[in-house]
Short mmCIF file of C-alpha atoms (C1' of nucleotides) in Angstrom, two decimals:
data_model
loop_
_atom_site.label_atom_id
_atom_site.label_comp_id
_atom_site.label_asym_id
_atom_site.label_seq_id
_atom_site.Cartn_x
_atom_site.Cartn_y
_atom_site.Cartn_z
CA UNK G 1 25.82 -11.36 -41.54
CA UNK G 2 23.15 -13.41 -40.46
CA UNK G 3 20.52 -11.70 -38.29
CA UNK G 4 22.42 -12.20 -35.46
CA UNK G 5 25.97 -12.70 -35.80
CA UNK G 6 27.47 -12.43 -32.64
CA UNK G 7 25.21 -14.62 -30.29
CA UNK G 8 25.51 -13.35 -27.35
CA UNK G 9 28.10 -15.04 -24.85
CA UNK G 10 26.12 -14.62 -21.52
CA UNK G 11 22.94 -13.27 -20.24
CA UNK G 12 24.64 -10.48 -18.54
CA UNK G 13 23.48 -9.25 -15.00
CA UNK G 14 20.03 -10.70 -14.54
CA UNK G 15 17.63 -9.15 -12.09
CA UNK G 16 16.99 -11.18 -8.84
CA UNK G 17 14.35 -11.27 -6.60
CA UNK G 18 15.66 -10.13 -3.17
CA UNK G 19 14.77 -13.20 -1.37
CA UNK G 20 16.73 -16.01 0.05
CA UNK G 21 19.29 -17.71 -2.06
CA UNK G 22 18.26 -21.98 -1.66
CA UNK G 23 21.32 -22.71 -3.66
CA UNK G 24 24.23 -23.24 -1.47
CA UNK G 25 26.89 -23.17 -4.27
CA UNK G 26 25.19 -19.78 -5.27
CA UNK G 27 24.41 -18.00 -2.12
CA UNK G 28 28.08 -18.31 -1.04
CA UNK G 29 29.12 -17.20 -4.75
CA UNK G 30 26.68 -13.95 -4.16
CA UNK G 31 27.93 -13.85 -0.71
CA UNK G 32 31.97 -13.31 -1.53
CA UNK G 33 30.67 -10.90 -4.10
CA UNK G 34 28.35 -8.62 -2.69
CA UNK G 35 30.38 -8.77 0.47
CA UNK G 36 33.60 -7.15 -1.51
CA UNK G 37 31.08 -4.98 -2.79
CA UNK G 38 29.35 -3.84 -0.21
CA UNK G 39 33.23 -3.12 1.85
CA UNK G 40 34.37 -1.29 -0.70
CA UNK G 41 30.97 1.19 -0.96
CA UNK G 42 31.53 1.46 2.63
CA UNK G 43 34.99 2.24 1.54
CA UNK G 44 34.25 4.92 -0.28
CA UNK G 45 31.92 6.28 1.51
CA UNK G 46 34.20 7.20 4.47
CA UNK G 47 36.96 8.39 2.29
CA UNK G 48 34.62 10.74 0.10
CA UNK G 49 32.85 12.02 3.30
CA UNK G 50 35.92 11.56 6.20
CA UNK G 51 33.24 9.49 8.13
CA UNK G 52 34.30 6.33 10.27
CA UNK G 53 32.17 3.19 8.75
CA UNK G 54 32.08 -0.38 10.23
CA UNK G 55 30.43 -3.24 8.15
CA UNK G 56 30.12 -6.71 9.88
CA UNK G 57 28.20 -9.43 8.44
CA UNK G 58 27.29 -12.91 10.07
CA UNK G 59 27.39 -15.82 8.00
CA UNK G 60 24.80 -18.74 8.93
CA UNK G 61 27.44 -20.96 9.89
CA UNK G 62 28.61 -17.87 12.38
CA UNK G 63 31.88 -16.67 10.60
CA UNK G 64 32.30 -12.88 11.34
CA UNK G 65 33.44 -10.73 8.57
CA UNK G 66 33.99 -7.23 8.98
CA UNK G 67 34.78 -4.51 7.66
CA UNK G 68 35.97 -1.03 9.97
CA UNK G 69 36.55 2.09 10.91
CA UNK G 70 37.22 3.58 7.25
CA UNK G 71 38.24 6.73 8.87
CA UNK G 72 40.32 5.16 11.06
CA UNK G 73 42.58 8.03 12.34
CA UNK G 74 40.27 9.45 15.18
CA UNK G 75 38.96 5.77 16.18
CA UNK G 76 42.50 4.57 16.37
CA UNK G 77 44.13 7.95 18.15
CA UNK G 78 40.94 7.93 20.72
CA UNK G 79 41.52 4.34 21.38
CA UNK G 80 45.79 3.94 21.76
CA UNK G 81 45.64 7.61 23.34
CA UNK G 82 42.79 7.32 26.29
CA UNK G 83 43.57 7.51 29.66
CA UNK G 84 45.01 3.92 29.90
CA UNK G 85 47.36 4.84 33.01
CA UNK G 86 47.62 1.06 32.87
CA UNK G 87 48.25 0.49 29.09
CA UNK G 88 51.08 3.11 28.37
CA UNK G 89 53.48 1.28 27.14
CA UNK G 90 51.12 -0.68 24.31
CA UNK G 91 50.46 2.44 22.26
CA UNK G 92 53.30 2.50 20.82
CA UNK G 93 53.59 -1.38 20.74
CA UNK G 94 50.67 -1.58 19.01
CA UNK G 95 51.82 1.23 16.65
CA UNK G 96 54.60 -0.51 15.04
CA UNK G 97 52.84 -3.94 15.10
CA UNK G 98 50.20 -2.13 13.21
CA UNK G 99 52.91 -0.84 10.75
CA UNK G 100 54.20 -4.72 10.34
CA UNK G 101 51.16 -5.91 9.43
CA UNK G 102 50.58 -3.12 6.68
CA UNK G 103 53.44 -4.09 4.79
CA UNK G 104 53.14 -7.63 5.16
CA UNK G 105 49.78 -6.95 3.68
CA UNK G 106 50.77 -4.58 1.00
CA UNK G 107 53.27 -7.35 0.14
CA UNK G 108 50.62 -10.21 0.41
CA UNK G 109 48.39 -8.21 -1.84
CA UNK G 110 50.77 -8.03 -4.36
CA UNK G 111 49.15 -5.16 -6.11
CA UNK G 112 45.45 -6.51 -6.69
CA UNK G 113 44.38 -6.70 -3.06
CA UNK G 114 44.74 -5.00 0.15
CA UNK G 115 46.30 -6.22 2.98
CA UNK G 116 43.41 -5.71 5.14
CA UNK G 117 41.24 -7.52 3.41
CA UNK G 118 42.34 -11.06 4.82
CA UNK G 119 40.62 -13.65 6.88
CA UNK G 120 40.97 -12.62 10.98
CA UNK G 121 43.06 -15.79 11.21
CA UNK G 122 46.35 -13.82 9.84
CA UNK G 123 45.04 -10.48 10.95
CA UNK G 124 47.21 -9.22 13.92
CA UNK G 125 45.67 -7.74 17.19
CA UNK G 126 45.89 -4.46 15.99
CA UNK G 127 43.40 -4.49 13.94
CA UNK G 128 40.94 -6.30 15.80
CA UNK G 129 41.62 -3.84 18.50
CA UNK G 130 40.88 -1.06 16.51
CA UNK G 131 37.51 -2.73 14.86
CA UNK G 132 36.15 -3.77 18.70
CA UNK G 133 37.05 -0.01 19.67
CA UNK G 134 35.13 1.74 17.13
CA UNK G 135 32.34 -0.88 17.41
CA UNK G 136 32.38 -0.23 21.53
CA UNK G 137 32.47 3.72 20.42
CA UNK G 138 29.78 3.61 18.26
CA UNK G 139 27.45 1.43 21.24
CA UNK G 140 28.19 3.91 23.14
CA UNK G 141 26.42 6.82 21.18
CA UNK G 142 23.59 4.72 20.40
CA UNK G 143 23.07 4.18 24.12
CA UNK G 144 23.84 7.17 25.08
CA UNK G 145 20.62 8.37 22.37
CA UNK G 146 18.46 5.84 23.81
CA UNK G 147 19.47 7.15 27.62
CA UNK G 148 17.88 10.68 25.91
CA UNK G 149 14.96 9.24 25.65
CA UNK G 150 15.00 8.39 29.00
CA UNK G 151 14.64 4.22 28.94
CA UNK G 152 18.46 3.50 29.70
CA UNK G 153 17.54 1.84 32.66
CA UNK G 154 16.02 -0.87 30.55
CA UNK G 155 19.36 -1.38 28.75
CA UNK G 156 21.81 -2.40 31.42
CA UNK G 157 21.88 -6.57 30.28
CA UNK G 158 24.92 -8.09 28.80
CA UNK G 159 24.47 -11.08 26.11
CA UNK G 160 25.40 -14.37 27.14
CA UNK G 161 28.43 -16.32 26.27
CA UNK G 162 26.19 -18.86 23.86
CA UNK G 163 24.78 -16.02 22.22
CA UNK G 164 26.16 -17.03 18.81
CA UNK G 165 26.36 -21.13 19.19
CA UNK G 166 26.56 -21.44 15.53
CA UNK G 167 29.63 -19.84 15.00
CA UNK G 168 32.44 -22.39 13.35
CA UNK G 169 35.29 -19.86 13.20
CA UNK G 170 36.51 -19.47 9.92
CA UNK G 171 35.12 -16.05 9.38
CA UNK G 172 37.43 -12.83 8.63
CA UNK G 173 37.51 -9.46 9.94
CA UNK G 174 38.80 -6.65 7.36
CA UNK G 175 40.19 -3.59 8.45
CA UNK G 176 40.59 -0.37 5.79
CA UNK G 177 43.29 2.01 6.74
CA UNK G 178 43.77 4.08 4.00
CA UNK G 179 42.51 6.97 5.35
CA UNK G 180 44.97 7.18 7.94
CA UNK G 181 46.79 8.28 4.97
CA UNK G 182 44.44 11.18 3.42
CA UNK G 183 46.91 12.07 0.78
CA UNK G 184 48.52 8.84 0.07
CA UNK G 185 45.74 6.16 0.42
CA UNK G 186 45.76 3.08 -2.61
CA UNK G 187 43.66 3.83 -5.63
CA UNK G 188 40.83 1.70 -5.64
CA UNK G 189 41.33 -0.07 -8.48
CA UNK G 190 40.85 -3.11 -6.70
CA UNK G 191 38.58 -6.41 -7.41
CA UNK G 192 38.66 -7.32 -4.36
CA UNK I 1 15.61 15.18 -36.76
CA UNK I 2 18.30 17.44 -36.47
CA UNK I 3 21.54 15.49 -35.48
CA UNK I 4 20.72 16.62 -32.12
CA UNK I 5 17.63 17.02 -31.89
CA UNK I 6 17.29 16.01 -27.91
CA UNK I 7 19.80 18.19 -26.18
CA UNK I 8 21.22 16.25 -23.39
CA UNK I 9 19.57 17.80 -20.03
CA UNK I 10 22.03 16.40 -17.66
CA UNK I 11 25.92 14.83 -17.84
CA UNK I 12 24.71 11.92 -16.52
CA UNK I 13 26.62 10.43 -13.43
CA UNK I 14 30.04 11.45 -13.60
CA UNK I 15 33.03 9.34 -11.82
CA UNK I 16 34.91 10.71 -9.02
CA UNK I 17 37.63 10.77 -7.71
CA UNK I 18 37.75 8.79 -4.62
CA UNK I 19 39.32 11.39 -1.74
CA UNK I 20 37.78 13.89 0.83
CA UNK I 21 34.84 16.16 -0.67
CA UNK I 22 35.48 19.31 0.18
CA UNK I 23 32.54 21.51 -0.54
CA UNK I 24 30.81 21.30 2.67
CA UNK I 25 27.26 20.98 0.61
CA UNK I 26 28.36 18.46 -1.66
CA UNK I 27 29.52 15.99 1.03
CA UNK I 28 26.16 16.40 2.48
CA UNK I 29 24.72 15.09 -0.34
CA UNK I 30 26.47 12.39 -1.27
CA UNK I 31 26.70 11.13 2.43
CA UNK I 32 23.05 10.98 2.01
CA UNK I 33 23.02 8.98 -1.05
CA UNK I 34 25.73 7.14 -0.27
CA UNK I 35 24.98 6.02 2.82
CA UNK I 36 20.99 4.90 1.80
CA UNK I 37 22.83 2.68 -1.46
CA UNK I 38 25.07 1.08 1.29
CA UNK I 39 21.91 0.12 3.58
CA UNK I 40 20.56 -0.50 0.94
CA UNK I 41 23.30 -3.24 -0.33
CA UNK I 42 23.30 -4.41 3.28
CA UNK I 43 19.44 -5.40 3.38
CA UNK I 44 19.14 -7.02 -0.06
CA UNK I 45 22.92 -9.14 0.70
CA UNK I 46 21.14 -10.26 4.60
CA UNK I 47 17.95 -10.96 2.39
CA UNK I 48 19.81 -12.91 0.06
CA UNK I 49 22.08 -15.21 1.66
CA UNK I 50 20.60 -15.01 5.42
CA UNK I 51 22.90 -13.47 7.49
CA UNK I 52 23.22 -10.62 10.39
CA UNK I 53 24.50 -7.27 9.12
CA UNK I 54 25.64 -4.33 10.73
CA UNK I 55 26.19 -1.45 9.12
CA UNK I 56 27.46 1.97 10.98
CA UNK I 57 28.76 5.48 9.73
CA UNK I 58 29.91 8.12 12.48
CA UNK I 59 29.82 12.00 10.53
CA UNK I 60 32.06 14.16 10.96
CA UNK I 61 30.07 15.85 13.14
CA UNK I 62 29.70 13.22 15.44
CA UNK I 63 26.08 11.97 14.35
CA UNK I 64 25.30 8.39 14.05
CA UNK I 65 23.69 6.39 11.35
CA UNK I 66 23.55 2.53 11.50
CA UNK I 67 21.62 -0.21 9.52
CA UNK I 68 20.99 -3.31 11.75
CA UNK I 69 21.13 -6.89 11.66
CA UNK I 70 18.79 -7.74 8.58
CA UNK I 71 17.82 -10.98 9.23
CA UNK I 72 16.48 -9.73 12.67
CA UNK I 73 15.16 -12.67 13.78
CA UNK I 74 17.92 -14.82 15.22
CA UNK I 75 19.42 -12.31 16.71
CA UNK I 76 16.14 -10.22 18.42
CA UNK I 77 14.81 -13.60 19.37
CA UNK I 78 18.31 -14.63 20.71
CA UNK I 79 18.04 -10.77 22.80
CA UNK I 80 14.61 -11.16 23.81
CA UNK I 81 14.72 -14.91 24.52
CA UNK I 82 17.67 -14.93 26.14
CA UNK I 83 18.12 -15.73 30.27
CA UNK I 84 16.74 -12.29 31.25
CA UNK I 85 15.53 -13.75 34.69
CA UNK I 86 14.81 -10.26 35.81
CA UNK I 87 13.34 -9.29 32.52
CA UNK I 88 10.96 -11.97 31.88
CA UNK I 89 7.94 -10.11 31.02
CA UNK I 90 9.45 -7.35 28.77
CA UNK I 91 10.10 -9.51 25.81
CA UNK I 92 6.65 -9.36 25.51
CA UNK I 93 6.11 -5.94 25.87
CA UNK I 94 8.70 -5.14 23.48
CA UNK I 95 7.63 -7.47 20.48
CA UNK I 96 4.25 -5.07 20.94
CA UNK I 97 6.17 -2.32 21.01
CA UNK I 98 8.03 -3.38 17.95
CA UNK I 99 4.92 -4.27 15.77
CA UNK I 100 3.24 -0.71 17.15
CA UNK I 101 6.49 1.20 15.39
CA UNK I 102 6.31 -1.16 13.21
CA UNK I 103 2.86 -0.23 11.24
CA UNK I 104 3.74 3.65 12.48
CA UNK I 105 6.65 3.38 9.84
CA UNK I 106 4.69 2.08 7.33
CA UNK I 107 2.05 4.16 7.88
CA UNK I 108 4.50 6.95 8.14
CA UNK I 109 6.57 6.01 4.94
CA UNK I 110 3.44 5.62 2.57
CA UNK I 111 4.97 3.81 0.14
CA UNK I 112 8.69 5.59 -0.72
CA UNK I 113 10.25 4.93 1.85
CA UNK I 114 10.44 2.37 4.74
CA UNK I 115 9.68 2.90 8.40
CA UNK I 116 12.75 2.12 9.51
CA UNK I 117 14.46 4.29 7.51
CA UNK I 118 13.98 7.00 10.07
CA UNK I 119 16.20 9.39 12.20
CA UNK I 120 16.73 7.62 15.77
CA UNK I 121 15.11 10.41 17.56
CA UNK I 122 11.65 9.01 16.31
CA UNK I 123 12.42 5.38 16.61
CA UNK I 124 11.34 3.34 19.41
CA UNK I 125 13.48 1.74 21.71
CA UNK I 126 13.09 -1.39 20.42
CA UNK I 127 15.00 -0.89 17.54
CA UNK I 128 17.51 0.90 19.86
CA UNK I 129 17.83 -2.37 21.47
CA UNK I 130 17.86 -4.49 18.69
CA UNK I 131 20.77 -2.95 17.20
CA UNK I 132 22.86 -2.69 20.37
CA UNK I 133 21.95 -6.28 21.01
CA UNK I 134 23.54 -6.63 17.16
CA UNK I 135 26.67 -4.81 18.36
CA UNK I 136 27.16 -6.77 21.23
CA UNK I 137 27.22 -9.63 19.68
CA UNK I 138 29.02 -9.07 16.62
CA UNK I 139 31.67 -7.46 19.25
CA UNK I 140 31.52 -10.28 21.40
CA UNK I 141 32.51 -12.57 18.26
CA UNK I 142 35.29 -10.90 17.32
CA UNK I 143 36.31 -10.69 20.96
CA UNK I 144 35.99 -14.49 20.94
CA UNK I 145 38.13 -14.67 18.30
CA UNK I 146 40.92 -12.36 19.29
CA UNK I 147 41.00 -14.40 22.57
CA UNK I 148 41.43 -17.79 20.07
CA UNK I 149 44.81 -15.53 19.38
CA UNK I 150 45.65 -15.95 22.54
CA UNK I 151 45.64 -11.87 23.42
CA UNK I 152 42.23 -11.54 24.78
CA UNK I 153 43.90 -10.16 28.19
CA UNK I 154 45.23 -6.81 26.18
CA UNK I 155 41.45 -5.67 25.18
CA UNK I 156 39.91 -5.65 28.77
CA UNK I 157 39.65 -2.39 28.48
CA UNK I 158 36.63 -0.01 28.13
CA UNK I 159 36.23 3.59 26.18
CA UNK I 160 36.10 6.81 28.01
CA UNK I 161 32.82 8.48 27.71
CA UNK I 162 34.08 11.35 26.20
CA UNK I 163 35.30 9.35 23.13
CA UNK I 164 33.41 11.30 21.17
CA UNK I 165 33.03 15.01 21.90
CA UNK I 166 32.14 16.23 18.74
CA UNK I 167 28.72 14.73 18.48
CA UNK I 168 25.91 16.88 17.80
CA UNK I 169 22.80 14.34 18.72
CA UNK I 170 21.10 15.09 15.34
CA UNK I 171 22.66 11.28 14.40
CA UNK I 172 20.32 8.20 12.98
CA UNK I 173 19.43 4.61 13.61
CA UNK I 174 17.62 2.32 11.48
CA UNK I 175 16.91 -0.94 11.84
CA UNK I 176 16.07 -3.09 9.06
CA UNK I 177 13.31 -5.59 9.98
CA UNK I 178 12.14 -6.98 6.92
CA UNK I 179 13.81 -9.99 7.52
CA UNK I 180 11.65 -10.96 10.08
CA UNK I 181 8.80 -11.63 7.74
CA UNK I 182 10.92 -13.62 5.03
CA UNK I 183 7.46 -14.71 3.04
CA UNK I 184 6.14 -10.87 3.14
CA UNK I 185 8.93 -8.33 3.27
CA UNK I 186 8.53 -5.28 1.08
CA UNK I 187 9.99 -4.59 -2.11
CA UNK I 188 13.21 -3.12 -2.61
CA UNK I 189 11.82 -0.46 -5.26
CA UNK I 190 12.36 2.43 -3.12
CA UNK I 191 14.40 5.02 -4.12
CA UNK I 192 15.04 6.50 -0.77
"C1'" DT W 1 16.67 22.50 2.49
"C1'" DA W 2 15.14 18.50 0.38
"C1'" DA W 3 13.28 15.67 -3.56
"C1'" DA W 4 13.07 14.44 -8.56
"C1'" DC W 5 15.30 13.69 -12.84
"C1'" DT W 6 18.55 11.30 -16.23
"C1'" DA W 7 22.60 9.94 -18.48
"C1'" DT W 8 26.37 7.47 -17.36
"C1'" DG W 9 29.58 4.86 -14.35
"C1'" DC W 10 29.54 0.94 -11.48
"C1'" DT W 11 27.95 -3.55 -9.76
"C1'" DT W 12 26.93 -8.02 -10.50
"C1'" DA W 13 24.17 -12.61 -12.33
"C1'" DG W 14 25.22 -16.13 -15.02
"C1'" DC W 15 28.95 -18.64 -17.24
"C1'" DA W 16 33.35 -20.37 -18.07
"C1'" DA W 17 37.95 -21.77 -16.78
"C1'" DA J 1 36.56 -22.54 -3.81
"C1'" DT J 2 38.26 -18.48 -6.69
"C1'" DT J 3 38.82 -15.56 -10.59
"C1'" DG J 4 37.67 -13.37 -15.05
"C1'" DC J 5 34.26 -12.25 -18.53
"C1'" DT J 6 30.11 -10.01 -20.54
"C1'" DA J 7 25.86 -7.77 -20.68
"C1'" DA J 8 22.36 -5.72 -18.32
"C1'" DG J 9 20.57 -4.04 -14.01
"C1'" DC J 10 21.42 -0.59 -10.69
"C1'" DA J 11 23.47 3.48 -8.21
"C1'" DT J 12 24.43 8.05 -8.40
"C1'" DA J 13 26.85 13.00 -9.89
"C1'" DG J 14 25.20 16.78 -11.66
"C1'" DT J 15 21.32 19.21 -12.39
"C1'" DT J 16 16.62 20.87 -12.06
"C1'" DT J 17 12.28 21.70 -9.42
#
DNA sequence: TAAACTATGCTTAGCAA
DNA sequence: ATTGCTAAGCATAGTTT
């Protein structure tokens, strides 16, 4: 029993300045994982207080990832079930495509993951409808604050096409459901 | 020393079960605290590896809280910089504007907390438009990519302005700026 | 009502596979 | 590139002020 008999295997969790990573290898290591981490806090957050949360993040090289509309259920209703005289027919549409992704997701998961938590490329349309609506929603209040203060005037531009040149397309866009499902969500024993 | 000699004041943090609060208080609370630690995640993660996040969180009540694009930079230079032929000389008016709130905040936060970190009714409308430039992009990305799915033609559609009747208008906004001064940006030891 | 306090649960940096 | 591990840093539930 020397002194120290069990050397100690790692350093554990070592504080980091909060500064730019210069690594590459590292910054997209701490990247993946405070990503996950940072979803599934949002995660929480609009399960334990019913509130609708978006999360996007822009890599450098321009891949959207994204994480919405916790409390989906009002977002989701508000957007299929608005006065789309035009659209009345894709409610439903989108309903059950919605449902077919969800299980092929549940399945995909396997147990570990969620199905929403995939790269955009194999998302379906639902969900990127629902994310742009509650992101288009929640512009909407913002600009309808600023308009109180009485400078909306100043706010009636559009970005151009080439505002994001960078972007390489690889990015991913997750979408957390499970509180369309207040008494049956998944546990969130997940790692991600 | 009595074999407990220090009798424990509090429980310490206690898990929880991850579904609806109920008590009305409660979910006040934790909103609160929850909702700085996920700004907070989303500052130090855009500090860390560079890149533009978004954070937003609707209430119940209708209120709106949002933490914007960290690394600032590309995107308010992209919004300020960008083709406004009609708009030419308020870029420079707003930078002003910005570094006026700017040393407000700081003035205002005194050390605790950060000047951005405040209710949108006492922001300036540069942050407004910082973060709505944000959102427009972001959206505009994951527009860009639902349109790579070849479906782009099913989201030309806009949301009612009643989408959201239940606001109050006691909502927040900040806007996280530090990024825009990667070499001086303040510490992270606040505790909100 | 909001802010401060702690003990404890949770997140994660550094490695390893 | 991911995933799992461990230890230590960090966030926060319950409580007090």
């Amino acid at each position: 029993m020397e002194t120290s008999e069990k050397k100690k295997t790692t350093r554990g969790r070592q504080r980091i300045e909060i500064k730019k990573i210069q690594k590459r290898s590292q910054l997209q290591v701490t990247f993946s994982k405070r990503r996950a981490g940072l979803f599934k806090k949002a995660g929480e957050l609009s399960v334990l207080c019913s509130v609708d949360v978006a999360v996007i993040a822009v890599s450098p090289a321009g891949n959207v990832f994204a994480f919405g509309s916790p409390s989906a259920d009002a977002v989701v209703n508000r957007f299929l079930g608005r006065d789309s005289s035009k659209d009345v027919g894709r409610g439903g549409q989108w309903k059950a495509r919605y449902g077919e992704v969800e299980r092929e997701r549940e399945k995909a998961a396997g147990g570990g993951g969620f199905w929403w938590d995939r790269p955009v490329g194999e998302l379906g349309l639902g969900e990127l409808e629902r994310y742009m609506a509650a992101l288009e929603e929640l512009k909407c209040k913002v600009r309808k604050r600023a308009d109180e203060l009485a400078v909306a005037a100043e706010m009636e531009n559009d970005l151009p096409d080439n505002f994001l040149d960078s972007g390489s397309g690889t990015g991913g866009v997750m979408v957390n459901p499970f509180c369309d499902f207040e008494e049956n969500y998944f546990d969130f024993g997940c790692n991600y």
